[in-house]
Amino acid sequence: MKIIKRGLIYCPENLSGWRDNTFMTPTPFLKNDDEIRIYGGFRDKSGVSRIGYIDVASDNPKEIIRVSEKPVLDIGEDGTFDDNGVILGTVISHKGQLRMYYVGFQLVAKAKFLAYSGLAISDGHENIFKRVQKTPILDRYKEENFIRAIHCVIYDEDKFKIWYSTGNRW
């Protein structure tokens, strides 16, 4: 596949609410031959991100077909690892489901933030993802005290293979 640089495709402007500004960590998913769904994190005025999408024409990605009206994955419950925002890692299709691997942010008193990975699965309509659990699927481990954030997942040779970043200090 040849990559063609397209420049800026989308920037939320004057949308307010949960998608006030920014569309970060864009992650494309081919819906069909005509459309690409690009999942990403929209930020509100406080900088808290929720995951939504834009649909673009596959033959001309600068042609925006639709923008999600509601988040497909909202922030987690108060006190959970993703209560201060979620951004996308990756979306893959596996056994008839869409699996969204995401990074959740939590503010704490003595660190900038904590960032751990979660998993949400689609309801089959690609509009809503439900968390598999309220706790991270990749939590703290040895030298990964502050960050353990999934960036990419593939299913290969009957295994999920994950690329993720870690952080142990600021």
mmCIF file with all atom_site columns, C-alpha atoms in Angstrom:
data_model
loop_
_atom_site.group_PDB
_atom_site.id
_atom_site.type_symbol
_atom_site.label_atom_id
_atom_site.label_alt_id
_atom_site.label_comp_id
_atom_site.label_asym_id
_atom_site.label_entity_id
_atom_site.label_seq_id
_atom_site.pdbx_PDB_ins_code
_atom_site.Cartn_x
_atom_site.Cartn_y
_atom_site.Cartn_z
_atom_site.occupancy
_atom_site.B_iso_or_equiv
_atom_site.pdbx_formal_charge
_atom_site.auth_seq_id
_atom_site.auth_comp_id
_atom_site.auth_asym_id
_atom_site.auth_atom_id
_atom_site.pdbx_PDB_model_num
ATOM 1   C CA . MET A 1 1   ? 0.000   0.000   0.000  1.00 0.00 ? 1   MET A CA 1
ATOM 2   C CA . LYS A 1 2   ? 1.338   3.408   -0.943 1.00 0.00 ? 2   LYS A CA 1
ATOM 3   C CA . ILE A 1 3   ? 0.889   6.162   1.625  1.00 0.00 ? 3   ILE A CA 1
ATOM 4   C CA . ILE A 1 4   ? -0.188  9.557   0.332  1.00 0.00 ? 4   ILE A CA 1
ATOM 5   C CA . LYS A 1 5   ? 0.259   12.542  2.625  1.00 0.00 ? 5   LYS A CA 1
ATOM 6   C CA . ARG A 1 6   ? -3.028  14.484  2.711  1.00 0.00 ? 6   ARG A CA 1
ATOM 7   C CA . GLY A 1 7   ? -2.343  17.170  5.312  1.00 0.00 ? 7   GLY A CA 1
ATOM 8   C CA . LEU A 1 8   ? -5.088  18.328  7.683  1.00 0.00 ? 8   LEU A CA 1
ATOM 9   C CA . ILE A 1 9   ? -8.300  16.402  7.095  1.00 0.00 ? 9   ILE A CA 1
ATOM 10  C CA . TYR A 1 10  ? -10.431 17.437  10.061 1.00 0.00 ? 10  TYR A CA 1
ATOM 11  C CA . CYS A 1 11  ? -10.393 19.858  12.971 1.00 0.00 ? 11  CYS A CA 1
ATOM 12  C CA . PRO A 1 12  ? -13.453 20.363  15.189 1.00 0.00 ? 12  PRO A CA 1
ATOM 13  C CA . GLU A 1 13  ? -14.581 23.966  15.200 1.00 0.00 ? 13  GLU A CA 1
ATOM 14  C CA . ASN A 1 14  ? -17.402 25.513  17.221 1.00 0.00 ? 14  ASN A CA 1
ATOM 15  C CA . LEU A 1 15  ? -18.930 22.167  18.158 1.00 0.00 ? 15  LEU A CA 1
ATOM 16  C CA . SER A 1 16  ? -18.877 22.804  21.961 1.00 0.00 ? 16  SER A CA 1
ATOM 17  C CA . GLY A 1 17  ? -19.812 20.199  24.567 1.00 0.00 ? 17  GLY A CA 1
ATOM 18  C CA . TRP A 1 18  ? -17.804 16.970  24.646 1.00 0.00 ? 18  TRP A CA 1
ATOM 19  C CA . ARG A 1 19  ? -16.177 17.692  21.272 1.00 0.00 ? 19  ARG A CA 1
ATOM 20  C CA . ASP A 1 20  ? -15.206 21.307  21.791 1.00 0.00 ? 20  ASP A CA 1
ATOM 21  C CA . ASN A 1 21  ? -11.725 21.062  20.342 1.00 0.00 ? 21  ASN A CA 1
ATOM 22  C CA . THR A 1 22  ? -9.017  18.707  19.144 1.00 0.00 ? 22  THR A CA 1
ATOM 23  C CA . PHE A 1 23  ? -9.317  15.372  17.394 1.00 0.00 ? 23  PHE A CA 1
ATOM 24  C CA . MET A 1 24  ? -6.342  13.358  18.604 1.00 0.00 ? 24  MET A CA 1
ATOM 25  C CA . THR A 1 25  ? -4.937  9.883   18.061 1.00 0.00 ? 25  THR A CA 1
ATOM 26  C CA . PRO A 1 26  ? -6.872  9.385   14.802 1.00 0.00 ? 26  PRO A CA 1
ATOM 27  C CA . THR A 1 27  ? -7.256  5.696   14.020 1.00 0.00 ? 27  THR A CA 1
ATOM 28  C CA . PRO A 1 28  ? -8.775  4.599   10.696 1.00 0.00 ? 28  PRO A CA 1
ATOM 29  C CA . PHE A 1 29  ? -11.062 1.603   10.294 1.00 0.00 ? 29  PHE A CA 1
ATOM 30  C CA . LEU A 1 30  ? -12.367 0.598   6.861  1.00 0.00 ? 30  LEU A CA 1
ATOM 31  C CA . LYS A 1 31  ? -16.180 0.449   7.192  1.00 0.00 ? 31  LYS A CA 1
ATOM 32  C CA . ASN A 1 32  ? -16.820 -0.563  3.594  1.00 0.00 ? 32  ASN A CA 1
ATOM 33  C CA . ASP A 1 33  ? -15.458 0.184   0.116  1.00 0.00 ? 33  ASP A CA 1
ATOM 34  C CA . ASP A 1 34  ? -16.860 3.727   0.220  1.00 0.00 ? 34  ASP A CA 1
ATOM 35  C CA . GLU A 1 35  ? -16.198 4.894   3.784  1.00 0.00 ? 35  GLU A CA 1
ATOM 36  C CA . ILE A 1 36  ? -13.419 4.992   6.325  1.00 0.00 ? 36  ILE A CA 1
ATOM 37  C CA . ARG A 1 37  ? -14.378 5.561   9.947  1.00 0.00 ? 37  ARG A CA 1
ATOM 38  C CA . ILE A 1 38  ? -11.673 7.460   11.790 1.00 0.00 ? 38  ILE A CA 1
ATOM 39  C CA . TYR A 1 39  ? -11.969 7.046   15.545 1.00 0.00 ? 39  TYR A CA 1
ATOM 40  C CA . GLY A 1 40  ? -10.280 9.611   17.752 1.00 0.00 ? 40  GLY A CA 1
ATOM 41  C CA . GLY A 1 41  ? -10.379 11.580  20.963 1.00 0.00 ? 41  GLY A CA 1
ATOM 42  C CA . PHE A 1 42  ? -12.384 14.809  21.068 1.00 0.00 ? 42  PHE A CA 1
ATOM 43  C CA . ARG A 1 43  ? -11.563 17.162  23.932 1.00 0.00 ? 43  ARG A CA 1
ATOM 44  C CA . ASP A 1 44  ? -13.954 19.315  25.892 1.00 0.00 ? 44  ASP A CA 1
ATOM 45  C CA . LYS A 1 45  ? -13.064 22.803  27.225 1.00 0.00 ? 45  LYS A CA 1
ATOM 46  C CA . SER A 1 46  ? -11.333 21.228  30.242 1.00 0.00 ? 46  SER A CA 1
ATOM 47  C CA . GLY A 1 47  ? -9.133  19.044  28.023 1.00 0.00 ? 47  GLY A CA 1
ATOM 48  C CA . VAL A 1 48  ? -10.933 15.810  28.920 1.00 0.00 ? 48  VAL A CA 1
ATOM 49  C CA . SER A 1 49  ? -11.136 13.472  25.920 1.00 0.00 ? 49  SER A CA 1
ATOM 50  C CA . ARG A 1 50  ? -13.924 11.150  24.858 1.00 0.00 ? 50  ARG A CA 1
ATOM 51  C CA . ILE A 1 51  ? -13.737 8.858   21.828 1.00 0.00 ? 51  ILE A CA 1
ATOM 52  C CA . GLY A 1 52  ? -15.884 9.630   18.810 1.00 0.00 ? 52  GLY A CA 1
ATOM 53  C CA . TYR A 1 53  ? -15.435 9.344   15.064 1.00 0.00 ? 53  TYR A CA 1
ATOM 54  C CA . ILE A 1 54  ? -15.580 10.989  11.697 1.00 0.00 ? 54  ILE A CA 1
ATOM 55  C CA . ASP A 1 55  ? -16.569 9.103   8.572  1.00 0.00 ? 55  ASP A CA 1
ATOM 56  C CA . VAL A 1 56  ? -14.753 10.078  5.378  1.00 0.00 ? 56  VAL A CA 1
ATOM 57  C CA . ALA A 1 57  ? -15.005 9.027   1.753  1.00 0.00 ? 57  ALA A CA 1
ATOM 58  C CA . SER A 1 58  ? -12.448 6.324   1.014  1.00 0.00 ? 58  SER A CA 1
ATOM 59  C CA . ASP A 1 59  ? -11.589 7.819   -2.378 1.00 0.00 ? 59  ASP A CA 1
ATOM 60  C CA . ASN A 1 60  ? -11.256 11.353  -0.939 1.00 0.00 ? 60  ASN A CA 1
ATOM 61  C CA . PRO A 1 61  ? -10.573 11.434  2.819  1.00 0.00 ? 61  PRO A CA 1
ATOM 62  C CA . LYS A 1 62  ? -10.995 15.216  2.897  1.00 0.00 ? 62  LYS A CA 1
ATOM 63  C CA . GLU A 1 63  ? -14.700 14.653  2.188  1.00 0.00 ? 63  GLU A CA 1
ATOM 64  C CA . ILE A 1 64  ? -16.312 14.410  5.637  1.00 0.00 ? 64  ILE A CA 1
ATOM 65  C CA . ILE A 1 65  ? -19.502 12.328  5.515  1.00 0.00 ? 65  ILE A CA 1
ATOM 66  C CA . ARG A 1 66  ? -20.480 12.499  9.197  1.00 0.00 ? 66  ARG A CA 1
ATOM 67  C CA . VAL A 1 67  ? -19.191 13.350  12.648 1.00 0.00 ? 67  VAL A CA 1
ATOM 68  C CA . SER A 1 68  ? -20.400 11.426  15.700 1.00 0.00 ? 68  SER A CA 1
ATOM 69  C CA . GLU A 1 69  ? -23.035 13.245  17.725 1.00 0.00 ? 69  GLU A CA 1
ATOM 70  C CA . LYS A 1 70  ? -22.286 11.236  20.881 1.00 0.00 ? 70  LYS A CA 1
ATOM 71  C CA . PRO A 1 71  ? -19.131 9.585   22.176 1.00 0.00 ? 71  PRO A CA 1
ATOM 72  C CA . VAL A 1 72  ? -18.724 5.938   21.253 1.00 0.00 ? 72  VAL A CA 1
ATOM 73  C CA . LEU A 1 73  ? -16.732 5.612   24.492 1.00 0.00 ? 73  LEU A CA 1
ATOM 74  C CA . ASP A 1 74  ? -17.233 8.149   27.269 1.00 0.00 ? 74  ASP A CA 1
ATOM 75  C CA . ILE A 1 75  ? -15.092 8.679   30.361 1.00 0.00 ? 75  ILE A CA 1
ATOM 76  C CA . GLY A 1 76  ? -15.238 6.088   33.110 1.00 0.00 ? 76  GLY A CA 1
ATOM 77  C CA . GLU A 1 77  ? -17.014 6.302   36.443 1.00 0.00 ? 77  GLU A CA 1
ATOM 78  C CA . ASP A 1 78  ? -15.555 8.583   39.124 1.00 0.00 ? 78  ASP A CA 1
ATOM 79  C CA . GLY A 1 79  ? -12.560 6.941   40.770 1.00 0.00 ? 79  GLY A CA 1
ATOM 80  C CA . THR A 1 80  ? -11.813 4.531   37.930 1.00 0.00 ? 80  THR A CA 1
ATOM 81  C CA . PHE A 1 81  ? -8.608  4.515   35.880 1.00 0.00 ? 81  PHE A CA 1
ATOM 82  C CA . ASP A 1 82  ? -10.278 6.335   32.973 1.00 0.00 ? 82  ASP A CA 1
ATOM 83  C CA . ASP A 1 83  ? -12.347 8.968   34.785 1.00 0.00 ? 83  ASP A CA 1
ATOM 84  C CA . ASN A 1 84  ? -10.378 11.916  33.380 1.00 0.00 ? 84  ASN A CA 1
ATOM 85  C CA . GLY A 1 85  ? -10.329 11.044  29.696 1.00 0.00 ? 85  GLY A CA 1
ATOM 86  C CA . VAL A 1 86  ? -9.888  8.317   27.122 1.00 0.00 ? 86  VAL A CA 1
ATOM 87  C CA . ILE A 1 87  ? -7.885  8.259   23.894 1.00 0.00 ? 87  ILE A CA 1
ATOM 88  C CA . LEU A 1 88  ? -7.591  5.625   21.263 1.00 0.00 ? 88  LEU A CA 1
ATOM 89  C CA . GLY A 1 89  ? -4.939  2.989   20.924 1.00 0.00 ? 89  GLY A CA 1
ATOM 90  C CA . THR A 1 90  ? -6.400  0.846   18.152 1.00 0.00 ? 90  THR A CA 1
ATOM 91  C CA . VAL A 1 91  ? -9.578  -0.760  16.827 1.00 0.00 ? 91  VAL A CA 1
ATOM 92  C CA . ILE A 1 92  ? -9.524  -4.273  15.365 1.00 0.00 ? 92  ILE A CA 1
ATOM 93  C CA . SER A 1 93  ? -12.132 -6.706  14.124 1.00 0.00 ? 93  SER A CA 1
ATOM 94  C CA . HIS A 1 94  ? -11.985 -10.099 15.793 1.00 0.00 ? 94  HIS A CA 1
ATOM 95  C CA . LYS A 1 95  ? -14.553 -12.909 15.614 1.00 0.00 ? 95  LYS A CA 1
ATOM 96  C CA . GLY A 1 96  ? -17.341 -10.599 14.479 1.00 0.00 ? 96  GLY A CA 1
ATOM 97  C CA . GLN A 1 97  ? -16.707 -7.938  17.114 1.00 0.00 ? 97  GLN A CA 1
ATOM 98  C CA . LEU A 1 98  ? -14.935 -4.619  17.054 1.00 0.00 ? 98  LEU A CA 1
ATOM 99  C CA . ARG A 1 99  ? -12.408 -4.419  19.876 1.00 0.00 ? 99  ARG A CA 1
ATOM 100 C CA . MET A 1 100 ? -11.286 -0.976  20.976 1.00 0.00 ? 100 MET A CA 1
ATOM 101 C CA . TYR A 1 101 ? -8.059  -0.831  22.941 1.00 0.00 ? 101 TYR A CA 1
ATOM 102 C CA . TYR A 1 102 ? -7.830  2.561   24.598 1.00 0.00 ? 102 TYR A CA 1
ATOM 103 C CA . VAL A 1 103 ? -5.849  4.544   27.149 1.00 0.00 ? 103 VAL A CA 1
ATOM 104 C CA . GLY A 1 104 ? -7.598  5.942   30.201 1.00 0.00 ? 104 GLY A CA 1
ATOM 105 C CA . PHE A 1 105 ? -6.321  8.880   32.236 1.00 0.00 ? 105 PHE A CA 1
ATOM 106 C CA . GLN A 1 106 ? -6.689  9.478   35.945 1.00 0.00 ? 106 GLN A CA 1
ATOM 107 C CA . LEU A 1 107 ? -5.546  12.510  37.898 1.00 0.00 ? 107 LEU A CA 1
ATOM 108 C CA . VAL A 1 108 ? -3.784  11.889  41.183 1.00 0.00 ? 108 VAL A CA 1
ATOM 109 C CA . ALA A 1 109 ? -2.298  14.235  43.776 1.00 0.00 ? 109 ALA A CA 1
ATOM 110 C CA . LYS A 1 110 ? 1.415   13.446  43.463 1.00 0.00 ? 110 LYS A CA 1
ATOM 111 C CA . ALA A 1 111 ? 1.922   12.706  39.757 1.00 0.00 ? 111 ALA A CA 1
ATOM 112 C CA . LYS A 1 112 ? 0.992   14.490  36.546 1.00 0.00 ? 112 LYS A CA 1
ATOM 113 C CA . PHE A 1 113 ? -1.486  11.678  35.750 1.00 0.00 ? 113 PHE A CA 1
ATOM 114 C CA . LEU A 1 114 ? -1.752  7.907   35.455 1.00 0.00 ? 114 LEU A CA 1
ATOM 115 C CA . ALA A 1 115 ? -2.424  6.274   32.066 1.00 0.00 ? 115 ALA A CA 1
ATOM 116 C CA . TYR A 1 116 ? -3.446  2.645   31.725 1.00 0.00 ? 116 TYR A CA 1
ATOM 117 C CA . SER A 1 117 ? -5.078  0.590   29.001 1.00 0.00 ? 117 SER A CA 1
ATOM 118 C CA . GLY A 1 118 ? -8.624  -0.647  28.732 1.00 0.00 ? 118 GLY A CA 1
ATOM 119 C CA . LEU A 1 119 ? -10.665 -2.723  26.332 1.00 0.00 ? 119 LEU A CA 1
ATOM 120 C CA . ALA A 1 120 ? -14.167 -1.982  25.064 1.00 0.00 ? 120 ALA A CA 1
ATOM 121 C CA . ILE A 1 121 ? -16.181 -4.042  22.591 1.00 0.00 ? 121 ILE A CA 1
ATOM 122 C CA . SER A 1 122 ? -18.756 -2.798  20.108 1.00 0.00 ? 122 SER A CA 1
ATOM 123 C CA . ASP A 1 123 ? -22.441 -3.568  20.249 1.00 0.00 ? 123 ASP A CA 1
ATOM 124 C CA . GLY A 1 124 ? -22.212 -4.746  16.657 1.00 0.00 ? 124 GLY A CA 1
ATOM 125 C CA . HIS A 1 125 ? -23.309 -1.432  15.165 1.00 0.00 ? 125 HIS A CA 1
ATOM 126 C CA . GLU A 1 126 ? -19.958 0.379   15.513 1.00 0.00 ? 126 GLU A CA 1
ATOM 127 C CA . ASN A 1 127 ? -21.707 3.205   17.403 1.00 0.00 ? 127 ASN A CA 1
ATOM 128 C CA . ILE A 1 128 ? -21.266 2.231   21.041 1.00 0.00 ? 128 ILE A CA 1
ATOM 129 C CA . PHE A 1 129 ? -18.447 0.424   22.798 1.00 0.00 ? 129 PHE A CA 1
ATOM 130 C CA . LYS A 1 130 ? -18.876 -1.129  26.233 1.00 0.00 ? 130 LYS A CA 1
ATOM 131 C CA . ARG A 1 131 ? -16.021 -1.663  28.633 1.00 0.00 ? 131 ARG A CA 1
ATOM 132 C CA . VAL A 1 132 ? -15.024 -5.258  29.274 1.00 0.00 ? 132 VAL A CA 1
ATOM 133 C CA . GLN A 1 133 ? -14.127 -4.282  32.844 1.00 0.00 ? 133 GLN A CA 1
ATOM 134 C CA . LYS A 1 134 ? -13.815 -1.150  35.004 1.00 0.00 ? 134 LYS A CA 1
ATOM 135 C CA . THR A 1 135 ? -10.154 -1.853  35.704 1.00 0.00 ? 135 THR A CA 1
ATOM 136 C CA . PRO A 1 136 ? -7.246  -1.673  33.247 1.00 0.00 ? 136 PRO A CA 1
ATOM 137 C CA . ILE A 1 137 ? -6.326  -4.679  31.143 1.00 0.00 ? 137 ILE A CA 1
ATOM 138 C CA . LEU A 1 138 ? -2.704  -3.464  31.428 1.00 0.00 ? 138 LEU A CA 1
ATOM 139 C CA . ASP A 1 139 ? -2.146  -2.112  34.927 1.00 0.00 ? 139 ASP A CA 1
ATOM 140 C CA . ARG A 1 140 ? 1.002   -1.199  36.871 1.00 0.00 ? 140 ARG A CA 1
ATOM 141 C CA . TYR A 1 141 ? 3.935   -3.544  36.665 1.00 0.00 ? 141 TYR A CA 1
ATOM 142 C CA . LYS A 1 142 ? 7.470   -3.251  38.062 1.00 0.00 ? 142 LYS A CA 1
ATOM 143 C CA . GLU A 1 143 ? 9.071   -0.343  36.170 1.00 0.00 ? 143 GLU A CA 1
ATOM 144 C CA . GLU A 1 144 ? 5.762   0.781   34.678 1.00 0.00 ? 144 GLU A CA 1
ATOM 145 C CA . ASN A 1 145 ? 4.295   2.711   37.592 1.00 0.00 ? 145 ASN A CA 1
ATOM 146 C CA . PHE A 1 146 ? 2.666   5.689   35.848 1.00 0.00 ? 146 PHE A CA 1
ATOM 147 C CA . ILE A 1 147 ? 2.025   4.677   32.241 1.00 0.00 ? 147 ILE A CA 1
ATOM 148 C CA . ARG A 1 148 ? 1.211   1.401   30.515 1.00 0.00 ? 148 ARG A CA 1
ATOM 149 C CA . ALA A 1 149 ? -0.543  2.566   27.373 1.00 0.00 ? 149 ALA A CA 1
ATOM 150 C CA . ILE A 1 150 ? -1.466  0.366   24.399 1.00 0.00 ? 150 ILE A CA 1
ATOM 151 C CA . HIS A 1 151 ? -0.742  1.912   20.999 1.00 0.00 ? 151 HIS A CA 1
ATOM 152 C CA . CYS A 1 152 ? -1.324  -0.995  18.635 1.00 0.00 ? 152 CYS A CA 1
ATOM 153 C CA . VAL A 1 153 ? -2.799  -4.499  18.731 1.00 0.00 ? 153 VAL A CA 1
ATOM 154 C CA . ILE A 1 154 ? -2.900  -7.133  16.015 1.00 0.00 ? 154 ILE A CA 1
ATOM 155 C CA . TYR A 1 155 ? -4.179  -10.685 16.035 1.00 0.00 ? 155 TYR A CA 1
ATOM 156 C CA . ASP A 1 156 ? -1.553  -12.920 14.438 1.00 0.00 ? 156 ASP A CA 1
ATOM 157 C CA . GLU A 1 157 ? -0.849  -16.646 14.649 1.00 0.00 ? 157 GLU A CA 1
ATOM 158 C CA . ASP A 1 158 ? -3.708  -17.159 17.150 1.00 0.00 ? 158 ASP A CA 1
ATOM 159 C CA . LYS A 1 159 ? -2.272  -14.534 19.505 1.00 0.00 ? 159 LYS A CA 1
ATOM 160 C CA . PHE A 1 160 ? -2.941  -10.912 20.304 1.00 0.00 ? 160 PHE A CA 1
ATOM 161 C CA . LYS A 1 161 ? 0.292   -8.975  19.879 1.00 0.00 ? 161 LYS A CA 1
ATOM 162 C CA . ILE A 1 162 ? 0.473   -5.625  21.643 1.00 0.00 ? 162 ILE A CA 1
ATOM 163 C CA . TRP A 1 163 ? 2.783   -2.625  21.341 1.00 0.00 ? 163 TRP A CA 1
ATOM 164 C CA . TYR A 1 164 ? 2.599   -0.261  24.278 1.00 0.00 ? 164 TYR A CA 1
ATOM 165 C CA . SER A 1 165 ? 4.514   2.520   25.998 1.00 0.00 ? 165 SER A CA 1
ATOM 166 C CA . THR A 1 166 ? 5.543   2.686   29.626 1.00 0.00 ? 166 THR A CA 1
ATOM 167 C CA . GLY A 1 167 ? 6.571   5.326   32.112 1.00 0.00 ? 167 GLY A CA 1
ATOM 168 C CA . ASN A 1 168 ? 8.101   5.168   35.537 1.00 0.00 ? 168 ASN A CA 1
ATOM 169 C CA . ARG A 1 169 ? 8.869   8.800   36.310 1.00 0.00 ? 169 ARG A CA 1
ATOM 170 C CA . TRP A 1 170 ? 8.105   12.352  35.201 1.00 0.00 ? 170 TRP A CA 1
#
